[in-house]
Amino acid sequence: KTTFGQPRRMPLGIDYNKLVLLLAVLEKRCGLAFGTYDVYVNAMGGIKLNEPACDLAVCSALASAYLGKPIDKYTAVFGEVGLTGEVRAVSYCEKRVAECVKMGFKKVLIPAKNMKSVIKYTDKITVVPILYVNTMIKNLFKD
């Protein structure tokens, strides 16, 4: 919780405006009240997260911190997030899933619109199609 009247937003490696937009989507569409919390995001290793496919992964990390529940270390997440909370298709989805298989992930959450391109990997990795951010949260943080 913030100790000041205005909550702090401190992104490193991600655009400030992108962070604010993702927080707004998580508040409005998923009911996660970030308005009274300071938010710190750090992309490790000095990388810059400027590709739209990183949106869903950032949302999953923010939801994990908010809910106090970790994401399974064998789960990967990617997809572009729109203002209404929809998860949009991304380019190179097939290559991304193939790389997840090589790296030893057991589950990957991808945009539902990309599902056709990765059907051949469903015997090697659990592929979960995601239409909306709130569906991703429900899938990752089942009780």
mmCIF file with all atom_site columns, C-alpha atoms in Angstrom:
data_model
loop_
_atom_site.group_PDB
_atom_site.id
_atom_site.type_symbol
_atom_site.label_atom_id
_atom_site.label_alt_id
_atom_site.label_comp_id
_atom_site.label_asym_id
_atom_site.label_entity_id
_atom_site.label_seq_id
_atom_site.pdbx_PDB_ins_code
_atom_site.Cartn_x
_atom_site.Cartn_y
_atom_site.Cartn_z
_atom_site.occupancy
_atom_site.B_iso_or_equiv
_atom_site.pdbx_formal_charge
_atom_site.auth_seq_id
_atom_site.auth_comp_id
_atom_site.auth_asym_id
_atom_site.auth_atom_id
_atom_site.pdbx_PDB_model_num
ATOM 1   C CA . LYS A 1 1   ? 0.000   0.000   0.000   1.00 0.00 ? 1   LYS A CA 1
ATOM 2   C CA . THR A 1 2   ? 1.148   3.501   -0.677  1.00 0.00 ? 2   THR A CA 1
ATOM 3   C CA . THR A 1 3   ? 2.147   5.631   2.267   1.00 0.00 ? 3   THR A CA 1
ATOM 4   C CA . PHE A 1 4   ? 1.475   8.816   0.317   1.00 0.00 ? 4   PHE A CA 1
ATOM 5   C CA . GLY A 1 5   ? -1.703  10.143  -1.271  1.00 0.00 ? 5   GLY A CA 1
ATOM 6   C CA . GLN A 1 6   ? -0.483  9.473   -4.814  1.00 0.00 ? 6   GLN A CA 1
ATOM 7   C CA . PRO A 1 7   ? 0.650   5.889   -5.547  1.00 0.00 ? 7   PRO A CA 1
ATOM 8   C CA . ARG A 1 8   ? 4.053   5.521   -7.189  1.00 0.00 ? 8   ARG A CA 1
ATOM 9   C CA . ARG A 1 9   ? 4.594   3.885   -10.585 1.00 0.00 ? 9   ARG A CA 1
ATOM 10  C CA . MET A 1 10  ? 8.240   2.885   -11.156 1.00 0.00 ? 10  MET A CA 1
ATOM 11  C CA . PRO A 1 11  ? 8.890   0.948   -14.368 1.00 0.00 ? 11  PRO A CA 1
ATOM 12  C CA . LEU A 1 12  ? 12.389  -0.148  -15.401 1.00 0.00 ? 12  LEU A CA 1
ATOM 13  C CA . GLY A 1 13  ? 12.603  -1.701  -18.861 1.00 0.00 ? 13  GLY A CA 1
ATOM 14  C CA . ILE A 1 14  ? 8.981   -1.003  -19.742 1.00 0.00 ? 14  ILE A CA 1
ATOM 15  C CA . ASP A 1 15  ? 7.373   2.195   -20.974 1.00 0.00 ? 15  ASP A CA 1
ATOM 16  C CA . TYR A 1 16  ? 5.664   4.177   -18.207 1.00 0.00 ? 16  TYR A CA 1
ATOM 17  C CA . ASN A 1 17  ? 2.523   4.748   -20.298 1.00 0.00 ? 17  ASN A CA 1
ATOM 18  C CA . LYS A 1 18  ? 2.295   1.046   -21.159 1.00 0.00 ? 18  LYS A CA 1
ATOM 19  C CA . LEU A 1 19  ? 2.473   0.178   -17.448 1.00 0.00 ? 19  LEU A CA 1
ATOM 20  C CA . VAL A 1 20  ? -0.269  2.672   -16.606 1.00 0.00 ? 20  VAL A CA 1
ATOM 21  C CA . LEU A 1 21  ? -2.457  1.259   -19.397 1.00 0.00 ? 21  LEU A CA 1
ATOM 22  C CA . LEU A 1 22  ? -1.972  -2.344  -18.200 1.00 0.00 ? 22  LEU A CA 1
ATOM 23  C CA . LEU A 1 23  ? -2.758  -1.320  -14.617 1.00 0.00 ? 23  LEU A CA 1
ATOM 24  C CA . ALA A 1 24  ? -5.952  0.377   -15.833 1.00 0.00 ? 24  ALA A CA 1
ATOM 25  C CA . VAL A 1 25  ? -7.010  -2.805  -17.652 1.00 0.00 ? 25  VAL A CA 1
ATOM 26  C CA . LEU A 1 26  ? -6.295  -4.931  -14.568 1.00 0.00 ? 26  LEU A CA 1
ATOM 27  C CA . GLU A 1 27  ? -8.341  -2.562  -12.408 1.00 0.00 ? 27  GLU A CA 1
ATOM 28  C CA . LYS A 1 28  ? -11.313 -2.135  -14.723 1.00 0.00 ? 28  LYS A CA 1
ATOM 29  C CA . ARG A 1 29  ? -11.567 -5.600  -16.285 1.00 0.00 ? 29  ARG A CA 1
ATOM 30  C CA . CYS A 1 30  ? -10.176 -7.842  -13.536 1.00 0.00 ? 30  CYS A CA 1
ATOM 31  C CA . GLY A 1 31  ? -11.097 -6.033  -10.319 1.00 0.00 ? 31  GLY A CA 1
ATOM 32  C CA . LEU A 1 32  ? -7.528  -5.703  -9.035  1.00 0.00 ? 32  LEU A CA 1
ATOM 33  C CA . ALA A 1 33  ? -7.482  -2.372  -7.185  1.00 0.00 ? 33  ALA A CA 1
ATOM 34  C CA . PHE A 1 34  ? -3.991  -1.012  -7.853  1.00 0.00 ? 34  PHE A CA 1
ATOM 35  C CA . GLY A 1 35  ? -5.142  2.547   -7.147  1.00 0.00 ? 35  GLY A CA 1
ATOM 36  C CA . THR A 1 36  ? -3.927  2.442   -3.544  1.00 0.00 ? 36  THR A CA 1
ATOM 37  C CA . TYR A 1 37  ? -0.685  0.554   -4.189  1.00 0.00 ? 37  TYR A CA 1
ATOM 38  C CA . ASP A 1 38  ? 2.783   1.579   -5.283  1.00 0.00 ? 38  ASP A CA 1
ATOM 39  C CA . VAL A 1 39  ? 3.829   -0.438  -8.333  1.00 0.00 ? 39  VAL A CA 1
ATOM 40  C CA . TYR A 1 40  ? 7.401   -1.353  -9.239  1.00 0.00 ? 40  TYR A CA 1
ATOM 41  C CA . VAL A 1 41  ? 8.229   -3.264  -12.433 1.00 0.00 ? 41  VAL A CA 1
ATOM 42  C CA . ASN A 1 42  ? 11.755  -4.315  -13.344 1.00 0.00 ? 42  ASN A CA 1
ATOM 43  C CA . ALA A 1 43  ? 12.730  -6.172  -16.513 1.00 0.00 ? 43  ALA A CA 1
ATOM 44  C CA . MET A 1 44  ? 15.795  -8.103  -15.405 1.00 0.00 ? 44  MET A CA 1
ATOM 45  C CA . GLY A 1 45  ? 19.103  -7.952  -17.190 1.00 0.00 ? 45  GLY A CA 1
ATOM 46  C CA . GLY A 1 46  ? 18.569  -4.451  -18.506 1.00 0.00 ? 46  GLY A CA 1
ATOM 47  C CA . ILE A 1 47  ? 16.311  -5.570  -21.360 1.00 0.00 ? 47  ILE A CA 1
ATOM 48  C CA . LYS A 1 48  ? 13.597  -3.297  -22.711 1.00 0.00 ? 48  LYS A CA 1
ATOM 49  C CA . LEU A 1 49  ? 10.112  -4.753  -22.985 1.00 0.00 ? 49  LEU A CA 1
ATOM 50  C CA . ASN A 1 50  ? 8.882   -2.812  -25.995 1.00 0.00 ? 50  ASN A CA 1
ATOM 51  C CA . GLU A 1 51  ? 7.194   -5.631  -27.887 1.00 0.00 ? 51  GLU A CA 1
ATOM 52  C CA . PRO A 1 52  ? 3.397   -5.872  -27.499 1.00 0.00 ? 52  PRO A CA 1
ATOM 53  C CA . ALA A 1 53  ? 3.647   -9.646  -26.905 1.00 0.00 ? 53  ALA A CA 1
ATOM 54  C CA . CYS A 1 54  ? 5.067   -8.891  -23.446 1.00 0.00 ? 54  CYS A CA 1
ATOM 55  C CA . ASP A 1 55  ? 1.824   -7.277  -22.252 1.00 0.00 ? 55  ASP A CA 1
ATOM 56  C CA . LEU A 1 56  ? 0.177   -10.428 -20.939 1.00 0.00 ? 56  LEU A CA 1
ATOM 57  C CA . ALA A 1 57  ? 3.353   -11.529 -19.146 1.00 0.00 ? 57  ALA A CA 1
ATOM 58  C CA . VAL A 1 58  ? 3.579   -8.155  -17.389 1.00 0.00 ? 58  VAL A CA 1
ATOM 59  C CA . CYS A 1 59  ? -0.100  -8.435  -16.416 1.00 0.00 ? 59  CYS A CA 1
ATOM 60  C CA . SER A 1 60  ? 0.502   -11.909 -15.007 1.00 0.00 ? 60  SER A CA 1
ATOM 61  C CA . ALA A 1 61  ? 3.444   -10.651 -12.928 1.00 0.00 ? 61  ALA A CA 1
ATOM 62  C CA . LEU A 1 62  ? 1.392   -7.712  -11.627 1.00 0.00 ? 62  LEU A CA 1
ATOM 63  C CA . ALA A 1 63  ? -1.535  -10.003 -10.748 1.00 0.00 ? 63  ALA A CA 1
ATOM 64  C CA . SER A 1 64  ? 0.867   -12.399 -9.020  1.00 0.00 ? 64  SER A CA 1
ATOM 65  C CA . ALA A 1 65  ? 2.235   -9.587  -6.855  1.00 0.00 ? 65  ALA A CA 1
ATOM 66  C CA . TYR A 1 66  ? -1.221  -8.200  -6.091  1.00 0.00 ? 66  TYR A CA 1
ATOM 67  C CA . LEU A 1 67  ? -2.699  -11.582 -5.145  1.00 0.00 ? 67  LEU A CA 1
ATOM 68  C CA . GLY A 1 68  ? 0.434   -12.726 -3.332  1.00 0.00 ? 68  GLY A CA 1
ATOM 69  C CA . LYS A 1 69  ? 0.460   -15.972 -5.321  1.00 0.00 ? 69  LYS A CA 1
ATOM 70  C CA . PRO A 1 70  ? 3.437   -17.119 -7.396  1.00 0.00 ? 70  PRO A CA 1
ATOM 71  C CA . ILE A 1 71  ? 3.231   -18.268 -10.997 1.00 0.00 ? 71  ILE A CA 1
ATOM 72  C CA . ASP A 1 72  ? 4.445   -21.806 -11.587 1.00 0.00 ? 72  ASP A CA 1
ATOM 73  C CA . LYS A 1 73  ? 8.037   -21.659 -12.850 1.00 0.00 ? 73  LYS A CA 1
ATOM 74  C CA . TYR A 1 74  ? 7.227   -24.033 -15.714 1.00 0.00 ? 74  TYR A CA 1
ATOM 75  C CA . THR A 1 75  ? 4.539   -21.722 -17.125 1.00 0.00 ? 75  THR A CA 1
ATOM 76  C CA . ALA A 1 76  ? 5.106   -19.169 -19.909 1.00 0.00 ? 76  ALA A CA 1
ATOM 77  C CA . VAL A 1 77  ? 2.737   -16.364 -20.886 1.00 0.00 ? 77  VAL A CA 1
ATOM 78  C CA . PHE A 1 78  ? 2.625   -14.049 -23.885 1.00 0.00 ? 78  PHE A CA 1
ATOM 79  C CA . GLY A 1 79  ? 0.110   -11.925 -25.785 1.00 0.00 ? 79  GLY A CA 1
ATOM 80  C CA . GLU A 1 80  ? -0.867  -8.351  -26.528 1.00 0.00 ? 80  GLU A CA 1
ATOM 81  C CA . VAL A 1 81  ? -3.477  -6.779  -24.243 1.00 0.00 ? 81  VAL A CA 1
ATOM 82  C CA . GLY A 1 82  ? -6.084  -4.313  -25.496 1.00 0.00 ? 82  GLY A CA 1
ATOM 83  C CA . LEU A 1 83  ? -8.003  -1.674  -23.555 1.00 0.00 ? 83  LEU A CA 1
ATOM 84  C CA . THR A 1 84  ? -11.067 -3.866  -23.118 1.00 0.00 ? 84  THR A CA 1
ATOM 85  C CA . GLY A 1 85  ? -8.961  -6.669  -21.645 1.00 0.00 ? 85  GLY A CA 1
ATOM 86  C CA . GLU A 1 86  ? -8.942  -8.749  -24.826 1.00 0.00 ? 86  GLU A CA 1
ATOM 87  C CA . VAL A 1 87  ? -5.795  -10.664 -25.682 1.00 0.00 ? 87  VAL A CA 1
ATOM 88  C CA . ARG A 1 88  ? -4.768  -10.020 -29.270 1.00 0.00 ? 88  ARG A CA 1
ATOM 89  C CA . ALA A 1 89  ? -2.857  -12.335 -31.583 1.00 0.00 ? 89  ALA A CA 1
ATOM 90  C CA . VAL A 1 90  ? 0.915   -11.910 -31.814 1.00 0.00 ? 90  VAL A CA 1
ATOM 91  C CA . SER A 1 91  ? 3.430   -12.611 -34.549 1.00 0.00 ? 91  SER A CA 1
ATOM 92  C CA . TYR A 1 92  ? 5.758   -15.620 -34.467 1.00 0.00 ? 92  TYR A CA 1
ATOM 93  C CA . CYS A 1 93  ? 3.545   -17.526 -32.051 1.00 0.00 ? 93  CYS A CA 1
ATOM 94  C CA . GLU A 1 94  ? 4.641   -20.887 -33.411 1.00 0.00 ? 94  GLU A CA 1
ATOM 95  C CA . LYS A 1 95  ? 8.320   -20.016 -32.908 1.00 0.00 ? 95  LYS A CA 1
ATOM 96  C CA . ARG A 1 96  ? 7.631   -18.738 -29.394 1.00 0.00 ? 96  ARG A CA 1
ATOM 97  C CA . VAL A 1 97  ? 5.865   -21.962 -28.378 1.00 0.00 ? 97  VAL A CA 1
ATOM 98  C CA . ALA A 1 98  ? 8.630   -24.062 -29.973 1.00 0.00 ? 98  ALA A CA 1
ATOM 99  C CA . GLU A 1 99  ? 11.163  -22.148 -27.874 1.00 0.00 ? 99  GLU A CA 1
ATOM 100 C CA . CYS A 1 100 ? 9.069   -22.731 -24.736 1.00 0.00 ? 100 CYS A CA 1
ATOM 101 C CA . VAL A 1 101 ? 9.174   -26.467 -25.469 1.00 0.00 ? 101 VAL A CA 1
ATOM 102 C CA . LYS A 1 102 ? 12.983  -26.332 -25.897 1.00 0.00 ? 102 LYS A CA 1
ATOM 103 C CA . MET A 1 103 ? 13.381  -24.437 -22.623 1.00 0.00 ? 103 MET A CA 1
ATOM 104 C CA . GLY A 1 104 ? 11.425  -27.051 -20.676 1.00 0.00 ? 104 GLY A CA 1
ATOM 105 C CA . PHE A 1 105 ? 8.183   -25.190 -19.973 1.00 0.00 ? 105 PHE A CA 1
ATOM 106 C CA . LYS A 1 106 ? 5.210   -27.449 -19.313 1.00 0.00 ? 106 LYS A CA 1
ATOM 107 C CA . LYS A 1 107 ? 2.422   -24.936 -19.949 1.00 0.00 ? 107 LYS A CA 1
ATOM 108 C CA . VAL A 1 108 ? 2.058   -21.835 -22.103 1.00 0.00 ? 108 VAL A CA 1
ATOM 109 C CA . LEU A 1 109 ? -0.784  -19.319 -22.162 1.00 0.00 ? 109 LEU A CA 1
ATOM 110 C CA . ILE A 1 110 ? -1.203  -17.779 -25.612 1.00 0.00 ? 110 ILE A CA 1
ATOM 111 C CA . PRO A 1 111 ? -3.737  -15.586 -27.444 1.00 0.00 ? 111 PRO A CA 1
ATOM 112 C CA . ALA A 1 112 ? -6.712  -17.733 -28.489 1.00 0.00 ? 112 ALA A CA 1
ATOM 113 C CA . LYS A 1 113 ? -6.475  -16.335 -32.027 1.00 0.00 ? 113 LYS A CA 1
ATOM 114 C CA . ASN A 1 114 ? -3.039  -17.950 -32.407 1.00 0.00 ? 114 ASN A CA 1
ATOM 115 C CA . MET A 1 115 ? -4.180  -21.419 -31.356 1.00 0.00 ? 115 MET A CA 1
ATOM 116 C CA . LYS A 1 116 ? -4.410  -22.888 -34.880 1.00 0.00 ? 116 LYS A CA 1
ATOM 117 C CA . SER A 1 117 ? -0.730  -22.238 -35.539 1.00 0.00 ? 117 SER A CA 1
ATOM 118 C CA . VAL A 1 118 ? 0.465   -24.219 -32.498 1.00 0.00 ? 118 VAL A CA 1
ATOM 119 C CA . ILE A 1 119 ? -1.777  -27.308 -32.586 1.00 0.00 ? 119 ILE A CA 1
ATOM 120 C CA . LYS A 1 120 ? 1.230   -29.501 -33.457 1.00 0.00 ? 120 LYS A CA 1
ATOM 121 C CA . TYR A 1 121 ? 2.857   -28.689 -30.095 1.00 0.00 ? 121 TYR A CA 1
ATOM 122 C CA . THR A 1 122 ? -0.071  -29.730 -27.911 1.00 0.00 ? 122 THR A CA 1
ATOM 123 C CA . ASP A 1 123 ? 1.432   -33.194 -27.364 1.00 0.00 ? 123 ASP A CA 1
ATOM 124 C CA . LYS A 1 124 ? 4.677   -31.647 -26.014 1.00 0.00 ? 124 LYS A CA 1
ATOM 125 C CA . ILE A 1 125 ? 3.324   -28.755 -23.935 1.00 0.00 ? 125 ILE A CA 1
ATOM 126 C CA . THR A 1 126 ? -0.044  -27.745 -22.494 1.00 0.00 ? 126 THR A CA 1
ATOM 127 C CA . VAL A 1 127 ? -1.247  -24.829 -24.615 1.00 0.00 ? 127 VAL A CA 1
ATOM 128 C CA . VAL A 1 128 ? -3.977  -22.695 -23.043 1.00 0.00 ? 128 VAL A CA 1
ATOM 129 C CA . PRO A 1 129 ? -5.823  -20.267 -25.344 1.00 0.00 ? 129 PRO A CA 1
ATOM 130 C CA . ILE A 1 130 ? -6.657  -16.964 -23.643 1.00 0.00 ? 130 ILE A CA 1
ATOM 131 C CA . LEU A 1 131 ? -9.326  -14.538 -24.890 1.00 0.00 ? 131 LEU A CA 1
ATOM 132 C CA . TYR A 1 132 ? -9.329  -12.039 -22.003 1.00 0.00 ? 132 TYR A CA 1
ATOM 133 C CA . VAL A 1 133 ? -6.919  -11.025 -19.237 1.00 0.00 ? 133 VAL A CA 1
ATOM 134 C CA . ASN A 1 134 ? -9.347  -12.096 -16.513 1.00 0.00 ? 134 ASN A CA 1
ATOM 135 C CA . THR A 1 135 ? -9.339  -15.623 -18.004 1.00 0.00 ? 135 THR A CA 1
ATOM 136 C CA . MET A 1 136 ? -5.542  -15.650 -17.731 1.00 0.00 ? 136 MET A CA 1
ATOM 137 C CA . ILE A 1 137 ? -5.758  -14.674 -14.054 1.00 0.00 ? 137 ILE A CA 1
ATOM 138 C CA . LYS A 1 138 ? -8.326  -17.391 -13.327 1.00 0.00 ? 138 LYS A CA 1
ATOM 139 C CA . ASN A 1 139 ? -6.160  -19.966 -15.092 1.00 0.00 ? 139 ASN A CA 1
ATOM 140 C CA . LEU A 1 140 ? -2.891  -19.021 -13.397 1.00 0.00 ? 140 LEU A CA 1
ATOM 141 C CA . PHE A 1 141 ? -4.220  -18.577 -9.875  1.00 0.00 ? 141 PHE A CA 1
ATOM 142 C CA . LYS A 1 142 ? -6.743  -21.387 -9.399  1.00 0.00 ? 142 LYS A CA 1
ATOM 143 C CA . ASP A 1 143 ? -7.250  -22.304 -5.748  1.00 0.00 ? 143 ASP A CA 1
#
